[in-house]
Amino acid sequence: MPAPVVLDAMLQLEASKLSTDGWQDLLQAPGIHWKLVFTADEKQVQAAKKKQPNKGGIYFPIAACQKFDAATADFENGVFLGPLASLTFNGPYAVKGKQLTFDVAKMNIGLGPWRFSIPFKKDAKPIAEMDPQDAKKLPFFLYAYVDRDIVVARGRSGGLAVWQRASKEWEAKAGVLAVYK
């Protein structure tokens, strides 16, 4: 499907203000990971809203995946190059209404079977324990649509993205299973 058509559909979903009852359970379900499939940056989104010519976004060219762990309130988001390498970021997250706010506490570099972590913050704490003014500055997603297989959300920067529920076959091929255990 052409990228401008996908972006237009995403904007229509967002404008319809669908109820996202139960979306949090779907997003955080144990063992479920979300594969990034499409992104449109803020400039493309604004042009599409104004019905101006634009490229409409891109189908994400490399394996990227995220997961949310409800038990620990920790997210992990990264890119994967099969069994060769991975680069992920993780930290705490919190949900309020349709907004999922997150903080990046560390970066993880994977090379073959080895994984190294580099902390960004010495005292990373749950978002609920942060100073409210600091928490307001964190990145977030505003969810427009969530079902068992698809997620559509807008990021703090104004861009839109689509994630697809990752299959175990895709996860194995992409190298995700070696990291997200």
C-alpha positions as protocol buffer text, in pm:
chain_id: "A"
residue {
  index: 1
  type: MET
  ca { x: 0 y: 0 z: 0 }
}
residue {
  index: 2
  type: PRO
  ca { x: 146 y: 344 z: -86 }
}
residue {
  index: 3
  type: ALA
  ca { x: 282 y: 536 z: 214 }
}
residue {
  index: 4
  type: PRO
  ca { x: 49 y: 839 z: 169 }
}
residue {
  index: 5
  type: VAL
  ca { x: -252 y: 604 z: 186 }
}
residue {
  index: 6
  type: VAL
  ca { x: -122 y: 448 z: 509 }
}
residue {
  index: 7
  type: LEU
  ca { x: -60 y: 789 z: 664 }
}
residue {
  index: 8
  type: ASP
  ca { x: -408 y: 909 z: 566 }
}
residue {
  index: 9
  type: ALA
  ca { x: -561 y: 598 z: 727 }
}
residue {
  index: 10
  type: MET
  ca { x: -358 y: 662 z: 1043 }
}
residue {
  index: 11
  type: LEU
  ca { x: -484 y: 1021 z: 1058 }
}
residue {
  index: 12
  type: GLN
  ca { x: -841 y: 902 z: 1013 }
}
residue {
  index: 13
  type: LEU
  ca { x: -798 y: 652 z: 1298 }
}
residue {
  index: 14
  type: GLU
  ca { x: -655 y: 924 z: 1518 }
}
residue {
  index: 15
  type: ALA
  ca { x: -937 y: 1167 z: 1433 }
}
residue {
  index: 16
  type: SER
  ca { x: -1206 y: 908 z: 1508 }
}
residue {
  index: 17
  type: LYS
  ca { x: -1100 y: 906 z: 1876 }
}
residue {
  index: 18
  type: LEU
  ca { x: -1178 y: 538 z: 1919 }
}
residue {
  index: 19
  type: SER
  ca { x: -1203 y: 394 z: 2265 }
}
residue {
  index: 20
  type: THR
  ca { x: -889 y: 215 z: 2368 }
}
residue {
  index: 21
  type: ASP
  ca { x: -1051 y: 19 z: 2649 }
}
residue {
  index: 22
  type: GLY
  ca { x: -838 y: -285 z: 2718 }
}
residue {
  index: 23
  type: TRP
  ca { x: -547 y: -164 z: 2502 }
}
residue {
  index: 24
  type: GLN
  ca { x: -309 y: -161 z: 2798 }
}
residue {
  index: 25
  type: ASP
  ca { x: -361 y: -534 z: 2856 }
}
residue {
  index: 26
  type: LEU
  ca { x: -298 y: -605 z: 2486 }
}
residue {
  index: 27
  type: LEU
  ca { x: 18 y: -395 z: 2477 }
}
residue {
  index: 28
  type: GLN
  ca { x: 165 y: -546 z: 2793 }
}
residue {
  index: 29
  type: ALA
  ca { x: 58 y: -907 z: 2741 }
}
residue {
  index: 30
  type: PRO
  ca { x: 337 y: -1144 z: 2850 }
}
residue {
  index: 31
  type: GLY
  ca { x: 550 y: -1264 z: 2559 }
}
residue {
  index: 32
  type: ILE
  ca { x: 401 y: -1012 z: 2313 }
}
residue {
  index: 33
  type: HIS
  ca { x: 642 y: -790 z: 2123 }
}
residue {
  index: 34
  type: TRP
  ca { x: 558 y: -515 z: 1877 }
}
residue {
  index: 35
  type: LYS
  ca { x: 741 y: -485 z: 1544 }
}
residue {
  index: 36
  type: LEU
  ca { x: 772 y: -132 z: 1402 }
}
residue {
  index: 37
  type: VAL
  ca { x: 644 y: -138 z: 1045 }
}
residue {
  index: 38
  type: PHE
  ca { x: 572 y: 222 z: 943 }
}
residue {
  index: 39
  type: THR
  ca { x: 667 y: 574 z: 1053 }
}
residue {
  index: 40
  type: ALA
  ca { x: 583 y: 925 z: 941 }
}
residue {
  index: 41
  type: ASP
  ca { x: 764 y: 1222 z: 1090 }
}
residue {
  index: 42
  type: GLU
  ca { x: 597 y: 1540 z: 1212 }
}
residue {
  index: 43
  type: LYS
  ca { x: 653 y: 1728 z: 883 }
}
residue {
  index: 44
  type: GLN
  ca { x: 492 y: 1448 z: 681 }
}
residue {
  index: 45
  type: VAL
  ca { x: 200 y: 1430 z: 925 }
}
residue {
  index: 46
  type: GLN
  ca { x: 139 y: 1805 z: 911 }
}
residue {
  index: 47
  type: ALA
  ca { x: 158 y: 1809 z: 529 }
}
residue {
  index: 48
  type: ALA
  ca { x: -89 y: 1521 z: 507 }
}
residue {
  index: 49
  type: LYS
  ca { x: -329 y: 1693 z: 746 }
}
residue {
  index: 50
  type: LYS
  ca { x: -320 y: 2000 z: 519 }
}
residue {
  index: 51
  type: LYS
  ca { x: -367 y: 1779 z: 211 }
}
residue {
  index: 52
  type: GLN
  ca { x: -30 y: 1898 z: 79 }
}
residue {
  index: 53
  type: PRO
  ca { x: 196 y: 1676 z: -130 }
}
residue {
  index: 54
  type: ASN
  ca { x: 421 y: 1457 z: 84 }
}
residue {
  index: 55
  type: LYS
  ca { x: 596 y: 1120 z: 80 }
}
residue {
  index: 56
  type: GLY
  ca { x: 361 y: 994 z: 351 }
}
residue {
  index: 57
  type: GLY
  ca { x: 623 y: 821 z: 564 }
}
residue {
  index: 58
  type: ILE
  ca { x: 826 y: 504 z: 524 }
}
residue {
  index: 59
  type: TYR
  ca { x: 795 y: 135 z: 583 }
}
residue {
  index: 60
  type: PHE
  ca { x: 1062 y: 84 z: 847 }
}
residue {
  index: 61
  type: PRO
  ca { x: 1363 y: -68 z: 667 }
}
residue {
  index: 62
  type: ILE
  ca { x: 1526 y: -264 z: 949 }
}
residue {
  index: 63
  type: ALA
  ca { x: 1402 y: -493 z: 1226 }
}
residue {
  index: 64
  type: ALA
  ca { x: 1283 y: -281 z: 1519 }
}
residue {
  index: 65
  type: CYS
  ca { x: 1079 y: -410 z: 1808 }
}
residue {
  index: 66
  type: GLN
  ca { x: 950 y: -303 z: 2149 }
}
residue {
  index: 67
  type: LYS
  ca { x: 805 y: -473 z: 2452 }
}
residue {
  index: 68
  type: PHE
  ca { x: 636 y: -364 z: 2772 }
}
residue {
  index: 69
  type: ASP
  ca { x: 658 y: -561 z: 3096 }
}
residue {
  index: 70
  type: ALA
  ca { x: 360 y: -488 z: 3321 }
}
residue {
  index: 71
  type: ALA
  ca { x: 516 y: -671 z: 3617 }
}
residue {
  index: 72
  type: THR
  ca { x: 822 y: -446 z: 3629 }
}
residue {
  index: 73
  type: ALA
  ca { x: 681 y: -138 z: 3446 }
}
residue {
  index: 74
  type: ASP
  ca { x: 990 y: -157 z: 3222 }
}
residue {
  index: 75
  type: PHE
  ca { x: 996 y: -113 z: 2844 }
}
residue {
  index: 76
  type: GLU
  ca { x: 1263 y: -211 z: 2594 }
}
residue {
  index: 77
  type: ASN
  ca { x: 1284 y: -79 z: 2239 }
}
residue {
  index: 78
  type: GLY
  ca { x: 1552 y: -152 z: 1983 }
}
residue {
  index: 79
  type: VAL
  ca { x: 1684 y: -246 z: 1643 }
}
residue {
  index: 80
  type: PHE
  ca { x: 1810 y: -592 z: 1552 }
}
residue {
  index: 81
  type: LEU
  ca { x: 2046 y: -727 z: 1287 }
}
residue {
  index: 82
  type: GLY
  ca { x: 1961 y: -1096 z: 1315 }
}
residue {
  index: 83
  type: PRO
  ca { x: 2206 y: -1292 z: 1530 }
}
residue {
  index: 84
  type: LEU
  ca { x: 2485 y: -1041 z: 1460 }
}
residue {
  index: 85
  type: ALA
  ca { x: 2393 y: -736 z: 1664 }
}
residue {
  index: 86
  type: SER
  ca { x: 2129 y: -539 z: 1849 }
}
residue {
  index: 87
  type: LEU
  ca { x: 2095 y: -194 z: 2000 }
}
residue {
  index: 88
  type: THR
  ca { x: 1820 y: -150 z: 2256 }
}
residue {
  index: 89
  type: PHE
  ca { x: 1712 y: 109 z: 2511 }
}
residue {
  index: 90
  type: ASN
  ca { x: 1511 y: 43 z: 2822 }
}
residue {
  index: 91
  type: GLY
  ca { x: 1374 y: 202 z: 3135 }
}
residue {
  index: 92
  type: PRO
  ca { x: 1055 y: 265 z: 3329 }
}
residue {
  index: 93
  type: TYR
  ca { x: 719 y: 355 z: 3180 }
}
residue {
  index: 94
  type: ALA
  ca { x: 381 y: 466 z: 3312 }
}
residue {
  index: 95
  type: VAL
  ca { x: 35 y: 479 z: 3159 }
}
residue {
  index: 96
  type: LYS
  ca { x: -228 y: 747 z: 3214 }
}
residue {
  index: 97
  type: GLY
  ca { x: -531 y: 732 z: 2987 }
}
residue {
  index: 98
  type: LYS
  ca { x: -414 y: 696 z: 2626 }
}
residue {
  index: 99
  type: GLN
  ca { x: -64 y: 824 z: 2707 }
}
residue {
  index: 100
  type: LEU
  ca { x: 231 y: 596 z: 2776 }
}
residue {
  index: 101
  type: THR
  ca { x: 525 y: 796 z: 2911 }
}
residue {
  index: 102
  type: PHE
  ca { x: 871 y: 639 z: 2923 }
}
residue {
  index: 103
  type: ASP
  ca { x: 1222 y: 720 z: 3037 }
}
residue {
  index: 104
  type: VAL
  ca { x: 1538 y: 577 z: 2884 }
}
residue {
  index: 105
  type: ALA
  ca { x: 1760 y: 458 z: 3168 }
}
residue {
  index: 106
  type: LYS
  ca { x: 2017 y: 252 z: 2976 }
}
residue {
  index: 107
  type: MET
  ca { x: 2141 y: 146 z: 2636 }
}
residue {
  index: 108
  type: ASN
  ca { x: 2220 y: -218 z: 2559 }
}
residue {
  index: 109
  type: ILE
  ca { x: 2459 y: -322 z: 2283 }
}
residue {
  index: 110
  type: GLY
  ca { x: 2448 y: -679 z: 2163 }
}
residue {
  index: 111
  type: LEU
  ca { x: 2729 y: -835 z: 1960 }
}
residue {
  index: 112
  type: GLY
  ca { x: 2668 y: -1199 z: 1881 }
}
residue {
  index: 113
  type: PRO
  ca { x: 2598 y: -1373 z: 2214 }
}
residue {
  index: 114
  type: TRP
  ca { x: 2737 y: -1085 z: 2426 }
}
residue {
  index: 115
  type: ARG
  ca { x: 2533 y: -798 z: 2563 }
}
residue {
  index: 116
  type: PHE
  ca { x: 2672 y: -486 z: 2728 }
}
residue {
  index: 117
  type: SER
  ca { x: 2467 y: -224 z: 2915 }
}
residue {
  index: 118
  type: ILE
  ca { x: 2554 y: 143 z: 2944 }
}
residue {
  index: 119
  type: PRO
  ca { x: 2352 y: 330 z: 3208 }
}
residue {
  index: 120
  type: PHE
  ca { x: 2231 y: 677 z: 3118 }
}
residue {
  index: 121
  type: LYS
  ca { x: 2101 y: 748 z: 3466 }
}
residue {
  index: 122
  type: LYS
  ca { x: 2252 y: 634 z: 3792 }
}
residue {
  index: 123
  type: ASP
  ca { x: 1930 y: 656 z: 3990 }
}
residue {
  index: 124
  type: ALA
  ca { x: 1659 y: 564 z: 3742 }
}
residue {
  index: 125
  type: LYS
  ca { x: 1329 y: 552 z: 3925 }
}
residue {
  index: 126
  type: PRO
  ca { x: 969 y: 476 z: 3839 }
}
residue {
  index: 127
  type: ILE
  ca { x: 796 y: 763 z: 3663 }
}
residue {
  index: 128
  type: ALA
  ca { x: 540 y: 794 z: 3945 }
}
residue {
  index: 129
  type: GLU
  ca { x: 829 y: 874 z: 4182 }
}
residue {
  index: 130
  type: MET
  ca { x: 977 y: 1147 z: 3961 }
}
residue {
  index: 131
  type: ASP
  ca { x: 928 y: 1517 z: 4009 }
}
residue {
  index: 132
  type: PRO
  ca { x: 612 y: 1593 z: 3806 }
}
residue {
  index: 133
  type: GLN
  ca { x: 791 y: 1871 z: 3616 }
}
residue {
  index: 134
  type: ASP
  ca { x: 1064 y: 1627 z: 3509 }
}
residue {
  index: 135
  type: ALA
  ca { x: 807 y: 1363 z: 3412 }
}
residue {
  index: 136
  type: LYS
  ca { x: 631 y: 1613 z: 3184 }
}
residue {
  index: 137
  type: LYS
  ca { x: 952 y: 1646 z: 2978 }
}
residue {
  index: 138
  type: LEU
  ca { x: 980 y: 1273 z: 2904 }
}
residue {
  index: 139
  type: PRO
  ca { x: 902 y: 1111 z: 2568 }
}
residue {
  index: 140
  type: PHE
  ca { x: 559 y: 952 z: 2526 }
}
residue {
  index: 141
  type: PHE
  ca { x: 317 y: 783 z: 2289 }
}
residue {
  index: 142
  type: LEU
  ca { x: -48 y: 883 z: 2254 }
}
residue {
  index: 143
  type: TYR
  ca { x: -233 y: 575 z: 2136 }
}
residue {
  index: 144
  type: ALA
  ca { x: -497 y: 617 z: 1868 }
}
residue {
  index: 145
  type: TYR
  ca { x: -569 y: 249 z: 1803 }
}
residue {
  index: 146
  type: VAL
  ca { x: -475 y: -82 z: 1960 }
}
residue {
  index: 147
  type: ASP
  ca { x: -598 y: -432 z: 1886 }
}
residue {
  index: 148
  type: ARG
  ca { x: -449 y: -782 z: 1906 }
}
residue {
  index: 149
  type: ASP
  ca { x: -238 y: -725 z: 1593 }
}
residue {
  index: 150
  type: ILE
  ca { x: -190 y: -351 z: 1527 }
}
residue {
  index: 151
  type: VAL
  ca { x: -93 y: -43 z: 1728 }
}
residue {
  index: 152
  type: VAL
  ca { x: -110 y: 317 z: 1600 }
}
residue {
  index: 153
  type: ALA
  ca { x: 37 y: 597 z: 1811 }
}
residue {
  index: 154
  type: ARG
  ca { x: 171 y: 950 z: 1792 }
}
residue {
  index: 155
  type: GLY
  ca { x: 501 y: 1030 z: 1959 }
}
residue {
  index: 156
  type: ARG
  ca { x: 596 y: 1341 z: 2150 }
}
residue {
  index: 157
  type: SER
  ca { x: 768 y: 1478 z: 1837 }
}
residue {
  index: 158
  type: GLY
  ca { x: 438 y: 1470 z: 1646 }
}
residue {
  index: 159
  type: GLY
  ca { x: 519 y: 1176 z: 1422 }
}
residue {
  index: 160
  type: LEU
  ca { x: 293 y: 873 z: 1380 }
}
residue {
  index: 161
  type: ALA
  ca { x: 389 y: 507 z: 1382 }
}
residue {
  index: 162
  type: VAL
  ca { x: 235 y: 165 z: 1324 }
}
residue {
  index: 163
  type: TRP
  ca { x: 349 y: -148 z: 1503 }
}
residue {
  index: 164
  type: GLN
  ca { x: 243 y: -502 z: 1424 }
}
residue {
  index: 165
  type: ARG
  ca { x: 234 y: -789 z: 1669 }
}
residue {
  index: 166
  type: ALA
  ca { x: 557 y: -977 z: 1601 }
}
residue {
  index: 167
  type: SER
  ca { x: 538 y: -1345 z: 1514 }
}
residue {
  index: 168
  type: LYS
  ca { x: 779 y: -1586 z: 1682 }
}
residue {
  index: 169
  type: GLU
  ca { x: 919 y: -1669 z: 1335 }
}
residue {
  index: 170
  type: TRP
  ca { x: 996 y: -1303 z: 1263 }
}
residue {
  index: 171
  type: GLU
  ca { x: 1142 y: -1256 z: 1613 }
}
residue {
  index: 172
  type: ALA
  ca { x: 1374 y: -1556 z: 1565 }
}
residue {
  index: 173
  type: LYS
  ca { x: 1491 y: -1438 z: 1222 }
}
residue {
  index: 174
  type: ALA
  ca { x: 1538 y: -1076 z: 1336 }
}
residue {
  index: 175
  type: GLY
  ca { x: 1735 y: -1175 z: 1648 }
}
residue {
  index: 176
  type: VAL
  ca { x: 1471 y: -1045 z: 1888 }
}
residue {
  index: 177
  type: LEU
  ca { x: 1434 y: -1374 z: 2075 }
}
residue {
  index: 178
  type: ALA
  ca { x: 1801 y: -1369 z: 2169 }
}
residue {
  index: 179
  type: VAL
  ca { x: 1741 y: -1042 z: 2356 }
}
residue {
  index: 180
  type: TYR
  ca { x: 1375 y: -1039 z: 2465 }
}
residue {
  index: 181
  type: LYS
  ca { x: 1358 y: -1354 z: 2673 }
}
